[in-house]
């Protein structure tokens, strides 16, 4: 039921792990089936230089987590913020209809990490 | 290692002997059992013989056996058939929270038609207590439906005790014996049941055929109207080959069940003990009142579908009660009814053994699973390992 690309990212997920000195961390839960994804970003000069993730979820959740790290690295924060779940699914050559909600998880986690980065930036410049 | 099938609770491969018994009825003996000429008479005779076999194995009379299209139809026929036939006597039905959806949804569908339903809780091992059944019975209770053994966690229910209580009260009692047919002794007298449903494909027979035992004198409103087949309780030209296959499969299972249960129990316990060595692992269901072929565990911090995909890559076929595998995005209603949290139920894995299972297979599975669990845990934000 999964594309070869999904299975590739599921069996060899890219960028699994944590970033100890991350510039932003996002954690989101999927209200629909109870899965959790946590994502760390490293930002240098407004460009995302590193992303790591940990995911508790199905094959699609792991594959979308993996691919979004690849999609985000090298993009500016503003560019990365526009990544949609639709784009994540397309990048994986499609997801089964019942699994589309899993791709929201990845896009939301990235969004949450960027928000956290911006909040930290704001509080740093304020102090 | 070649492919390993450990999902026998989902379905089983058909036995060669069963196929051989069925084949003539797809070919030369293709007759309609209702026809008067030779082809019809021979088909009719095959049905009679199959009915005698099934009846004898259940300790029933031949005219108490209705052939169906499987376990789902049997449950629907028993529950709706009783409800429509006895609704003037009462409109209360009792069942349990861990039934297969064929039973649960049949019962719940009657709510729309003014029936009152009590869904009994189970304990943490998935057992229905006879005392809770007794408490639930009311003057207007017409039917109680409790499964013989659960398909997910393998818990075997005290059907005989529950049956005695229900009978004493004057209601009818149905048991879904889909997981126990061919495994445990099914004597309808000993079990105190009025109705019992079973399905051929779980006991190395063909898919799409089963039987419902309905005690003499118990009326059933038919689900399927039409011809006079099955003593007017189930219309439609009989699936002769399938019915012959069902009888053959049951007969073979009965001959072998004693030795096979012993063999499977040993393998099951070896698997359970091996899996228990993995940290943060919980065995689901009763260790005492348990089907000989069922293993069901939860691995904390990981999700079931990703485990199944990894097992599949290693050639192992299994199943899970995780929300992510259900299609409905809710975890198994059985595990939730046993008091497991959503998060724990997420990491459930069911391995069900069968005739093909060997000790070598068990040991291979025990070698692969810890690696997969550890790999997924390293990826999990919930795990601090
Ligand atoms: C306990 C139980 N009841 C009923 C059924 C339904 O049987 P069938 O697939 O023959 O309709 C199954 C199997 O799916 C089952 O495990
Ligand atoms: S994360 Fe649960 S279905 Fe994908």
Short mmCIF file of C-alpha atoms and ligand atoms in Angstrom, two decimals:
data_model
loop_
_atom_site.label_atom_id
_atom_site.label_comp_id
_atom_site.label_asym_id
_atom_site.label_seq_id
_atom_site.Cartn_x
_atom_site.Cartn_y
_atom_site.Cartn_z
CA UNK A 1 0.00 0.00 0.00
CA UNK A 2 3.01 2.31 0.40
CA UNK A 3 5.13 3.65 -2.47
CA UNK A 4 8.75 2.52 -2.79
CA UNK A 5 9.84 5.98 -1.71
CA UNK A 6 7.79 5.73 1.51
CA UNK A 7 9.29 2.32 2.22
CA UNK A 8 12.78 3.67 1.51
CA UNK A 9 12.34 6.49 4.03
CA UNK A 10 10.69 4.10 6.48
CA UNK A 11 13.48 1.53 6.33
CA UNK A 12 16.33 4.05 6.13
CA UNK A 13 15.01 7.14 7.84
CA UNK A 14 17.23 10.21 7.38
CA UNK A 15 18.18 12.44 10.28
CA UNK A 16 16.83 10.45 13.19
CA UNK A 17 17.90 11.78 16.59
CA UNK A 18 18.08 14.95 18.62
CA UNK A 19 20.08 18.19 18.44
CA UNK A 20 21.43 19.07 21.86
CA UNK A 21 21.91 22.80 21.15
CA UNK A 22 18.92 23.18 18.84
CA UNK A 23 17.68 26.65 17.91
CA UNK A 24 14.10 25.47 17.80
CA UNK A 25 12.15 22.41 18.98
CA UNK A 26 8.64 21.44 17.96
CA UNK A 27 6.54 18.63 19.38
CA UNK A 28 3.11 17.79 18.03
CA UNK A 29 0.64 15.04 18.71
CA UNK A 30 -1.88 13.71 16.28
CA UNK A 31 -5.27 14.00 17.89
CA UNK A 32 -6.73 11.48 15.46
CA UNK A 33 -4.67 8.42 16.25
CA UNK A 34 -2.44 9.44 19.14
CA UNK A 35 0.94 9.61 17.44
CA UNK A 36 3.72 11.97 18.46
CA UNK A 37 6.48 13.67 16.52
CA UNK A 38 9.31 15.78 17.85
CA UNK A 39 11.60 17.81 15.60
CA UNK A 40 14.77 19.84 16.29
CA UNK A 41 16.18 22.54 13.99
CA UNK A 42 19.51 24.30 13.78
CA UNK A 43 19.47 27.72 12.09
CA UNK A 44 22.45 29.67 10.82
CA UNK A 45 22.00 33.10 9.25
CA UNK A 46 18.28 32.45 8.74
CA UNK A 47 19.03 29.21 6.89
CA UNK A 48 18.08 25.81 8.32
CA UNK A 49 21.33 23.89 8.49
CA UNK A 50 20.26 20.77 10.34
CA UNK A 51 17.05 18.97 11.30
CA UNK A 52 16.59 15.86 13.43
CA UNK A 53 13.42 14.00 14.43
CA UNK A 54 11.93 11.35 16.65
CA UNK A 55 8.54 9.86 15.84
CA UNK A 56 6.10 7.53 17.55
CA UNK A 57 3.79 6.49 14.77
CA UNK A 58 3.04 4.41 11.71
CA UNK A 59 5.17 3.82 8.63
CA UNK A 60 3.76 6.91 6.93
CA UNK A 61 4.49 9.05 9.99
CA UNK A 62 8.11 7.90 10.09
CA UNK A 63 8.56 8.37 6.33
CA UNK A 64 7.02 11.86 6.33
CA UNK A 65 9.21 12.84 9.28
CA UNK A 66 12.27 11.63 7.44
CA UNK A 67 11.50 13.36 4.16
CA UNK A 68 10.57 16.69 5.70
CA UNK A 69 14.01 16.88 7.30
CA UNK A 70 15.52 16.59 3.81
CA UNK A 71 13.07 19.13 2.40
CA UNK A 72 13.80 21.67 5.13
CA UNK A 73 17.60 21.52 5.27
CA UNK A 74 19.11 24.30 3.15
CA UNK A 75 15.94 26.37 3.02
CA UNK A 76 15.50 29.73 4.69
CA UNK A 77 13.21 29.71 7.69
CA UNK A 78 10.57 31.57 5.70
CA UNK A 79 10.77 29.07 2.83
CA UNK A 80 10.62 26.08 5.13
CA UNK A 81 7.59 27.47 6.81
CA UNK A 82 5.57 27.25 3.60
CA UNK A 83 6.04 23.47 3.24
CA UNK A 84 2.57 21.91 3.25
CA UNK A 85 1.49 18.39 4.04
CA UNK A 86 0.43 18.09 0.41
CA UNK A 87 4.01 18.76 -0.70
CA UNK A 88 5.32 16.23 1.81
CA UNK A 89 2.96 13.59 0.44
CA UNK A 90 3.89 14.44 -3.17
CA UNK A 91 7.57 14.22 -2.37
CA UNK A 92 6.91 10.65 -1.15
CA UNK A 93 5.10 9.81 -4.42
CA UNK A 94 1.77 9.82 -2.65
CA UNK A 95 0.26 8.37 0.51
CA UNK A 96 -2.83 6.17 0.95
CA UNK A 97 -5.92 8.30 1.68
CA UNK A 98 -6.22 6.99 5.24
CA UNK A 99 -2.63 8.07 5.88
CA UNK A 100 -2.83 11.67 4.66
CA UNK A 101 -3.33 12.92 8.21
CA UNK A 102 0.11 11.53 9.14
CA UNK A 103 1.73 14.02 6.78
CA UNK A 104 0.09 16.86 8.74
CA UNK A 105 2.13 15.72 11.70
CA UNK A 106 5.42 16.37 9.91
CA UNK A 107 4.41 19.78 8.55
CA UNK A 108 3.03 20.82 11.93
CA UNK A 109 6.14 19.70 13.80
CA UNK A 110 8.35 21.71 11.48
CA UNK A 111 6.04 24.72 11.89
CA UNK A 112 6.18 24.34 15.67
CA UNK A 113 9.98 24.16 15.65
CA UNK A 114 10.17 27.33 13.54
CA UNK A 115 7.74 29.08 15.88
CA UNK A 116 9.89 28.05 18.84
CA UNK A 117 12.98 29.39 17.02
CA UNK A 118 11.27 32.73 16.39
CA UNK A 119 10.09 32.99 20.01
CA UNK A 120 13.61 32.31 21.26
CA UNK A 121 14.99 34.90 18.83
CA UNK A 122 12.51 37.51 20.05
CA UNK A 123 13.22 36.88 23.74
CA UNK A 124 16.99 36.95 23.10
CA UNK A 125 16.89 40.31 21.33
CA UNK A 126 14.56 41.70 24.02
CA UNK A 127 16.97 40.84 26.84
CA UNK B 1 14.37 -18.23 6.45
CA UNK B 2 11.39 -18.44 4.11
CA UNK B 3 8.14 -16.60 4.79
CA UNK B 4 6.61 -17.14 8.20
CA UNK B 5 2.85 -16.93 8.61
CA UNK B 6 1.89 -16.08 12.19
CA UNK B 7 -1.59 -14.71 11.66
CA UNK B 8 -3.73 -17.85 11.92
CA UNK B 9 -6.43 -16.00 13.86
CA UNK B 10 -7.02 -13.91 10.73
CA UNK B 11 -7.32 -16.89 8.43
CA UNK B 12 -5.67 -20.23 7.71
CA UNK B 13 -4.43 -21.93 4.55
CA UNK B 14 -6.80 -24.59 3.27
CA UNK B 15 -5.69 -28.16 3.76
CA UNK B 16 -5.09 -30.37 0.74
CA UNK B 17 -7.49 -33.02 2.10
CA UNK B 18 -10.20 -30.37 2.30
CA UNK B 19 -9.57 -29.19 -1.24
CA UNK B 20 -9.66 -32.80 -2.47
CA UNK B 21 -13.01 -33.37 -0.76
CA UNK B 22 -14.42 -30.18 -2.33
CA UNK B 23 -13.16 -30.52 -5.90
CA UNK B 24 -15.82 -32.89 -7.29
CA UNK B 25 -18.54 -30.38 -6.36
CA UNK B 26 -16.97 -27.73 -8.58
CA UNK B 27 -16.80 -30.17 -11.47
CA UNK B 28 -18.71 -33.33 -12.21
CA UNK B 29 -21.01 -33.02 -9.19
CA UNK B 30 -22.17 -29.49 -9.92
CA UNK B 31 -25.86 -30.13 -9.33
CA UNK B 32 -28.32 -27.93 -7.47
CA UNK B 33 -29.24 -29.76 -4.29
CA UNK B 34 -32.90 -28.88 -4.80
CA UNK B 35 -33.17 -30.73 -8.15
CA UNK B 36 -34.86 -34.13 -8.38
CA UNK B 37 -32.54 -35.85 -10.89
CA UNK B 38 -29.23 -37.58 -10.13
CA UNK B 39 -27.00 -34.51 -10.04
CA UNK B 40 -29.34 -32.84 -7.59
CA UNK B 41 -29.76 -35.94 -5.45
CA UNK B 42 -26.00 -36.43 -5.16
CA UNK B 43 -25.48 -32.79 -4.19
CA UNK B 44 -28.25 -33.16 -1.65
CA UNK B 45 -26.67 -36.25 -0.25
CA UNK B 46 -23.34 -34.43 0.13
CA UNK B 47 -25.16 -31.72 2.10
CA UNK B 48 -26.85 -34.30 4.30
CA UNK B 49 -23.57 -36.01 5.06
CA UNK B 50 -21.84 -32.72 5.83
CA UNK B 51 -24.73 -31.71 8.08
CA UNK B 52 -24.53 -35.02 9.95
CA UNK B 53 -20.79 -34.57 10.46
CA UNK B 54 -21.10 -31.01 11.77
CA UNK B 55 -24.05 -31.94 13.98
CA UNK B 56 -22.25 -34.92 15.46
CA UNK B 57 -19.13 -32.89 16.24
CA UNK B 58 -21.28 -30.34 18.07
CA UNK B 59 -23.40 -32.93 19.87
CA UNK B 60 -26.44 -31.60 18.01
CA UNK B 61 -29.14 -32.97 15.70
CA UNK B 62 -28.78 -32.51 11.94
CA UNK B 63 -31.84 -30.30 11.72
CA UNK B 64 -30.30 -27.90 14.22
CA UNK B 65 -27.49 -26.94 11.79
CA UNK B 66 -27.90 -24.03 9.37
CA UNK B 67 -25.13 -23.48 6.84
CA UNK B 68 -24.09 -19.86 6.41
CA UNK B 69 -21.56 -17.77 4.51
CA UNK B 70 -19.29 -17.62 7.58
CA UNK B 71 -18.91 -16.26 11.07
CA UNK B 72 -20.29 -12.82 10.30
CA UNK B 73 -23.48 -14.15 8.82
CA UNK B 74 -23.86 -16.63 11.68
CA UNK B 75 -23.66 -13.86 14.27
CA UNK B 76 -26.03 -11.60 12.34
CA UNK B 77 -28.48 -14.46 11.82
CA UNK B 78 -28.45 -15.47 15.49
CA UNK B 79 -28.78 -11.97 16.91
CA UNK B 80 -31.17 -10.35 14.45
CA UNK B 81 -33.04 -13.62 13.93
CA UNK B 82 -33.80 -13.89 17.67
CA UNK B 83 -34.49 -10.18 18.03
CA UNK B 84 -37.11 -10.14 15.27
CA UNK B 85 -38.69 -13.44 16.31
CA UNK B 86 -38.97 -12.61 20.02
CA UNK B 87 -39.36 -8.82 20.14
CA UNK B 88 -42.83 -9.11 21.59
CA UNK B 89 -41.38 -11.03 24.54
CA UNK B 90 -38.74 -8.40 25.29
CA UNK B 91 -36.32 -5.99 23.71
CA UNK B 92 -33.23 -6.27 25.89
CA UNK B 93 -29.98 -7.84 24.63
CA UNK B 94 -26.76 -8.42 26.58
CA UNK B 95 -23.29 -8.75 25.07
CA UNK B 96 -19.68 -7.98 26.02
CA UNK B 97 -17.28 -5.17 25.16
CA UNK B 98 -14.74 -7.51 23.55
CA UNK B 99 -16.93 -9.24 20.97
CA UNK B 100 -15.95 -9.36 17.31
CA UNK B 101 -17.61 -6.53 15.39
CA UNK B 102 -19.88 -9.07 13.68
CA UNK B 103 -21.59 -9.51 17.07
CA UNK B 104 -21.10 -6.06 18.55
CA UNK B 105 -22.34 -4.17 15.50
CA UNK B 106 -25.26 -6.58 14.98
CA UNK B 107 -26.41 -5.95 18.54
CA UNK B 108 -25.83 -2.20 18.35
CA UNK B 109 -27.70 -1.98 15.04
CA UNK B 110 -30.83 -3.10 16.91
CA UNK B 111 -30.72 -0.01 19.10
CA UNK B 112 -32.07 1.94 16.14
CA UNK B 113 -35.10 -0.34 16.25
CA UNK B 114 -35.92 0.28 19.88
CA UNK B 115 -33.90 -2.51 21.47
CA UNK B 116 -32.08 -1.84 24.71
CA UNK B 117 -28.50 -3.08 24.84
CA UNK B 118 -26.20 -3.84 27.77
CA UNK B 119 -22.52 -4.14 26.86
CA UNK B 120 -20.73 -5.90 29.71
CA UNK B 121 -17.24 -4.86 30.80
CA UNK B 122 -14.35 -7.33 31.08
CA UNK B 123 -11.52 -7.56 33.59
CA UNK B 124 -7.89 -6.77 32.75
CA UNK B 125 -7.42 -10.28 31.33
CA UNK B 126 -10.41 -9.87 29.07
CA UNK B 127 -12.70 -12.19 31.03
CA UNK B 128 -16.44 -11.69 31.33
CA UNK B 129 -17.55 -12.64 34.82
CA UNK B 130 -20.68 -14.81 35.10
CA UNK B 131 -21.79 -12.59 38.01
CA UNK B 132 -21.93 -9.49 35.80
CA UNK B 133 -24.04 -11.43 33.30
CA UNK B 134 -26.44 -12.41 36.07
CA UNK B 135 -26.72 -8.81 37.25
CA UNK B 136 -27.44 -7.58 33.74
CA UNK B 137 -30.35 -9.96 33.12
CA UNK B 138 -33.82 -8.40 33.23
CA UNK B 139 -37.34 -9.72 32.74
CA UNK B 140 -37.27 -8.38 29.17
CA UNK B 141 -33.85 -9.87 28.27
CA UNK B 142 -34.31 -12.13 25.27
CA UNK B 143 -30.72 -12.83 24.25
CA UNK B 144 -27.19 -12.93 25.62
CA UNK B 145 -24.26 -13.19 23.19
CA UNK B 146 -20.77 -13.84 24.59
CA UNK B 147 -17.88 -15.11 22.48
CA UNK B 148 -16.22 -18.44 23.32
CA UNK B 149 -12.67 -17.15 22.84
CA UNK B 150 -11.46 -13.75 21.83
CA UNK B 151 -9.77 -13.36 18.46
CA UNK B 152 -7.27 -10.71 19.58
CA UNK B 153 -6.06 -11.78 23.01
CA UNK B 154 -7.17 -15.42 23.03
CA UNK B 155 -9.03 -15.28 26.34
CA UNK B 156 -11.43 -18.22 26.74
CA UNK B 157 -14.70 -17.28 28.44
CA UNK B 158 -16.57 -19.37 31.06
CA UNK B 159 -19.32 -20.14 28.55
CA UNK B 160 -20.74 -23.14 30.41
CA UNK B 161 -21.30 -21.13 33.62
CA UNK B 162 -22.70 -18.15 31.77
CA UNK B 163 -24.95 -20.45 29.74
CA UNK B 164 -26.39 -22.02 32.89
CA UNK B 165 -27.24 -18.60 34.30
CA UNK B 166 -28.86 -17.42 31.09
CA UNK B 167 -30.89 -20.61 30.73
CA UNK B 168 -32.08 -20.43 34.33
CA UNK B 169 -33.30 -16.93 33.56
CA UNK B 170 -35.16 -18.02 30.44
CA UNK B 171 -33.26 -16.00 27.84
CA UNK B 172 -31.45 -17.41 24.78
CA UNK B 173 -27.67 -17.69 24.68
CA UNK B 174 -25.48 -17.35 21.58
CA UNK B 175 -21.74 -17.90 21.51
CA UNK B 176 -19.40 -16.87 18.71
CA UNK B 177 -17.17 -19.94 18.51
CA UNK B 178 -15.28 -18.85 15.40
CA UNK B 179 -11.93 -18.96 17.22
CA UNK B 180 -12.58 -22.20 19.12
CA UNK B 181 -14.11 -24.43 16.45
CA UNK B 182 -11.52 -27.05 15.59
CA UNK B 183 -9.54 -26.14 18.71
CA UNK B 184 -11.69 -26.85 21.76
CA UNK B 185 -14.42 -29.41 22.31
CA UNK B 186 -17.65 -27.84 21.22
CA UNK B 187 -20.52 -29.77 22.69
CA UNK B 188 -23.60 -27.58 22.71
CA UNK B 189 -25.08 -29.57 25.59
CA UNK B 190 -22.02 -29.11 27.80
CA UNK B 191 -21.71 -25.47 26.84
CA UNK B 192 -25.35 -24.66 27.69
CA UNK B 193 -25.79 -22.68 24.49
CA UNK B 194 -28.88 -22.23 22.31
CA UNK B 195 -26.99 -20.81 19.36
CA UNK B 196 -23.37 -21.21 18.27
CA UNK B 197 -21.66 -19.80 15.19
CA UNK B 198 -18.49 -20.97 13.48
CA UNK B 199 -16.53 -20.33 10.30
CA UNK B 200 -14.56 -22.73 8.07
CA UNK B 201 -11.66 -20.49 7.07
CA UNK B 202 -10.29 -20.31 10.61
CA UNK B 203 -9.84 -24.08 10.74
CA UNK B 204 -8.07 -24.78 7.45
CA UNK B 205 -11.31 -24.83 5.47
CA UNK B 206 -12.57 -22.53 2.71
CA UNK B 207 -13.51 -18.86 3.12
CA UNK B 208 -17.12 -17.79 2.86
CA UNK B 209 -18.76 -20.76 4.57
CA UNK B 210 -19.77 -21.51 8.13
CA UNK B 211 -22.52 -22.92 10.28
CA UNK B 212 -24.95 -21.77 12.90
CA UNK B 213 -26.27 -24.22 15.47
CA UNK B 214 -29.79 -23.28 16.53
CA UNK B 215 -31.41 -25.39 19.22
CA UNK B 216 -34.62 -27.19 18.25
CA UNK B 217 -37.64 -25.10 19.15
CA UNK B 218 -35.78 -21.77 18.97
CA UNK B 219 -37.37 -19.62 16.29
CA UNK B 220 -35.30 -17.44 13.98
CA UNK B 221 -36.61 -14.80 11.65
CA UNK B 222 -34.57 -15.30 8.44
CA UNK B 223 -32.16 -12.63 7.23
CA UNK B 224 -32.31 -13.88 3.66
CA UNK B 225 -35.70 -14.61 2.16
CA UNK B 226 -36.33 -16.67 -0.96
CA UNK B 227 -36.19 -20.41 -1.56
CA UNK B 228 -36.91 -23.14 0.95
CA UNK B 229 -33.28 -24.09 1.61
CA UNK B 230 -32.03 -24.69 5.17
CA UNK B 231 -35.59 -25.38 6.34
CA UNK B 232 -36.66 -21.91 5.23
CA UNK B 233 -34.22 -20.22 7.58
CA UNK B 234 -31.65 -19.25 4.96
CA UNK B 235 -32.63 -18.98 1.32
CA UNK B 236 -30.21 -19.44 -1.56
CA UNK B 237 -28.72 -22.33 -3.52
CA UNK B 238 -26.34 -24.04 -1.14
CA UNK B 239 -22.57 -23.66 -1.44
CA UNK B 240 -22.18 -27.43 -1.69
CA UNK B 241 -18.41 -27.51 -2.21
CA UNK B 242 -17.85 -25.06 0.63
CA UNK B 243 -20.12 -26.97 2.99
CA UNK B 244 -18.36 -30.25 2.16
CA UNK B 245 -15.06 -28.45 2.86
CA UNK B 246 -16.31 -27.15 6.20
CA UNK B 247 -17.34 -30.64 7.35
CA UNK B 248 -14.05 -32.16 6.21
CA UNK B 249 -12.00 -29.45 7.93
CA UNK B 250 -13.92 -29.85 11.20
CA UNK B 251 -13.56 -33.61 11.09
CA UNK B 252 -9.78 -33.43 10.57
CA UNK B 253 -9.42 -30.82 13.28
CA UNK B 254 -11.29 -32.97 15.76
CA UNK B 255 -9.02 -35.95 15.08
CA UNK B 256 -5.86 -33.91 15.59
CA UNK B 257 -6.82 -31.26 18.13
CA UNK B 258 -5.55 -33.01 21.24
CA UNK B 259 -1.96 -33.48 20.06
CA UNK B 260 -1.94 -30.23 18.09
CA UNK B 261 -3.09 -28.16 21.08
CA UNK B 262 -0.33 -29.61 23.18
CA UNK B 263 2.28 -28.85 20.52
CA UNK B 264 0.99 -25.29 20.02
CA UNK B 265 0.81 -24.58 23.75
CA UNK B 266 4.50 -25.45 24.12
CA UNK B 267 5.44 -23.21 21.18
CA UNK B 268 3.16 -20.42 22.42
CA UNK B 269 4.74 -20.44 25.86
CA UNK B 270 8.23 -20.46 24.39
CA UNK B 271 7.31 -17.38 22.35
CA UNK B 272 5.67 -15.57 25.28
CA UNK B 273 8.62 -16.26 27.57
CA UNK B 274 11.07 -15.07 24.94
CA UNK B 275 9.16 -11.85 24.29
CA UNK B 276 8.83 -11.13 28.02
CA UNK B 277 12.61 -10.71 28.12
CA UNK B 278 12.23 -7.47 26.15
CA UNK B 279 12.03 -4.58 28.67
CA UNK B 280 8.74 -2.65 28.98
CA UNK B 281 6.71 -5.45 27.43
CA UNK B 282 3.26 -6.49 28.60
CA UNK B 283 1.50 -9.76 27.79
CA UNK B 284 -2.19 -9.20 27.09
CA UNK B 285 -4.91 -11.62 28.08
CA UNK B 286 -5.08 -14.52 30.49
CA UNK B 287 -2.14 -16.88 30.78
CA UNK B 288 -4.44 -19.63 32.05
CA UNK B 289 -7.68 -19.31 30.06
CA UNK B 290 -5.97 -18.85 26.71
CA UNK B 291 -6.17 -20.31 23.21
CA UNK B 292 -3.17 -22.57 22.52
CA UNK B 293 -2.14 -20.52 19.49
CA UNK B 294 -2.45 -16.92 20.72
CA UNK B 295 0.34 -14.55 21.67
CA UNK B 296 -0.51 -10.88 22.21
CA UNK B 297 1.92 -8.37 23.66
CA UNK B 298 2.36 -4.62 23.91
CA UNK B 299 5.78 -3.07 23.50
CA UNK B 300 5.78 0.30 25.20
CA UNK B 301 6.96 3.44 23.31
CA UNK B 302 6.42 2.06 19.81
CA UNK B 303 3.58 1.81 17.34
CA UNK B 304 2.19 -1.39 15.86
CA UNK B 305 2.04 -0.64 12.15
CA UNK B 306 5.69 0.31 11.94
CA UNK B 307 6.42 -2.96 13.74
CA UNK B 308 4.32 -4.96 11.24
CA UNK B 309 6.11 -3.33 8.30
CA UNK B 310 9.47 -4.23 9.80
CA UNK B 311 8.33 -7.79 10.48
CA UNK B 312 7.08 -8.07 6.91
CA UNK B 313 10.50 -7.01 5.65
CA UNK B 314 11.86 -9.96 7.64
CA UNK B 315 9.27 -12.28 6.11
CA UNK B 316 7.04 -12.47 9.18
CA UNK B 317 3.27 -11.95 8.84
CA UNK B 318 1.53 -10.74 12.02
CA UNK B 319 -1.14 -8.27 13.11
CA UNK B 320 -1.64 -5.40 15.54
CA UNK B 321 -4.43 -3.61 17.37
CA UNK B 322 -2.77 -0.23 16.83
CA UNK B 323 -4.92 2.74 15.81
CA UNK B 324 -2.70 3.20 12.77
CA UNK B 325 -3.60 -0.24 11.38
CA UNK B 326 -7.30 -0.08 12.08
CA UNK B 327 -8.39 2.20 9.28
CA UNK B 328 -10.76 3.80 11.77
CA UNK B 329 -7.85 5.39 13.67
CA UNK B 330 -9.05 3.96 16.96
CA UNK B 331 -6.98 1.32 18.67
CA UNK B 332 -8.45 -2.12 19.33
CA UNK B 333 -11.73 -1.96 21.27
CA UNK B 334 -10.68 -5.20 22.95
CA UNK B 335 -7.45 -3.80 24.41
CA UNK B 336 -9.20 -0.60 25.49
CA UNK B 337 -11.96 -2.62 27.20
CA UNK B 338 -9.23 -4.47 29.12
CA UNK B 339 -8.12 -1.14 30.53
CA UNK B 340 -5.08 -0.45 28.38
CA UNK B 341 -4.37 3.19 27.54
CA UNK B 342 -4.41 4.36 23.92
CA UNK B 343 -0.66 4.76 24.05
CA UNK B 344 0.01 1.21 25.23
CA UNK B 345 -2.59 -0.30 22.89
CA UNK B 346 -0.71 1.44 20.08
CA UNK B 347 2.23 -0.91 20.54
CA UNK B 348 0.28 -4.16 20.40
CA UNK B 349 1.40 -7.16 18.40
CA UNK B 350 -0.56 -10.36 17.83
CA UNK B 351 1.19 -13.53 16.69
CA UNK B 352 -1.13 -16.50 16.15
CA UNK B 353 0.41 -19.89 15.54
CA UNK B 354 -0.89 -22.77 13.47
CA UNK B 355 -0.19 -26.11 11.82
CA UNK B 356 2.81 -24.78 9.90
CA UNK B 357 4.49 -23.22 12.96
CA UNK B 358 7.74 -24.82 14.08
CA UNK B 359 10.19 -24.23 16.89
CA UNK B 360 12.67 -22.93 14.32
CA UNK B 361 10.14 -20.28 13.29
CA UNK B 362 9.53 -19.29 16.89
CA UNK B 363 13.25 -18.90 17.48
CA UNK B 364 13.69 -16.84 14.32
CA UNK B 365 10.87 -14.53 15.39
CA UNK B 366 12.42 -14.25 18.85
CA UNK B 367 15.70 -13.28 17.26
CA UNK B 368 14.22 -10.59 14.99
CA UNK B 369 11.63 -8.90 17.23
CA UNK B 370 14.00 -7.49 19.89
CA UNK B 371 16.08 -5.86 17.13
CA UNK B 372 13.01 -4.26 15.56
CA UNK B 373 11.65 -3.09 18.90
CA UNK B 374 14.97 -1.53 19.87
CA UNK B 375 15.33 0.18 16.50
CA UNK B 376 11.85 1.72 16.71
CA UNK B 377 12.37 2.73 20.33
CA UNK B 378 15.55 4.59 19.36
CA UNK B 379 13.34 6.54 16.98
CA UNK B 380 10.62 7.21 19.54
CA UNK B 381 10.28 10.54 21.35
CA UNK B 382 8.67 8.68 24.27
CA UNK B 383 11.62 6.41 24.94
CA UNK B 384 14.45 7.38 27.25
CA UNK B 385 16.73 4.42 26.66
C1 LIG C 1 -14.29 -14.15 16.78
C2 LIG C 1 -14.70 -13.95 15.37
N1 LIG C 1 -16.01 -13.84 15.07
C3 LIG C 1 -16.42 -13.68 13.80
C4 LIG C 1 -15.54 -13.60 12.74
C5 LIG C 1 -16.06 -13.42 11.35
O1 LIG C 1 -15.99 -14.60 10.62
P1 LIG C 1 -16.05 -14.57 9.03
O2 LIG C 1 -14.76 -13.98 8.58
O3 LIG C 1 -16.19 -16.00 8.63
O4 LIG C 1 -17.23 -13.76 8.64
C6 LIG C 1 -14.17 -13.70 13.02
C7 LIG C 1 -13.13 -13.60 11.96
O5 LIG C 1 -12.95 -12.68 11.24
C8 LIG C 1 -13.74 -13.87 14.36
O6 LIG C 1 -12.44 -13.97 14.67
S1 LIG C 2 0.65 8.01 12.61
FE1 LIG C 2 -1.13 6.83 13.09
S2 LIG C 2 -1.88 6.37 11.15
FE2 LIG C 2 -0.05 7.39 10.70
#
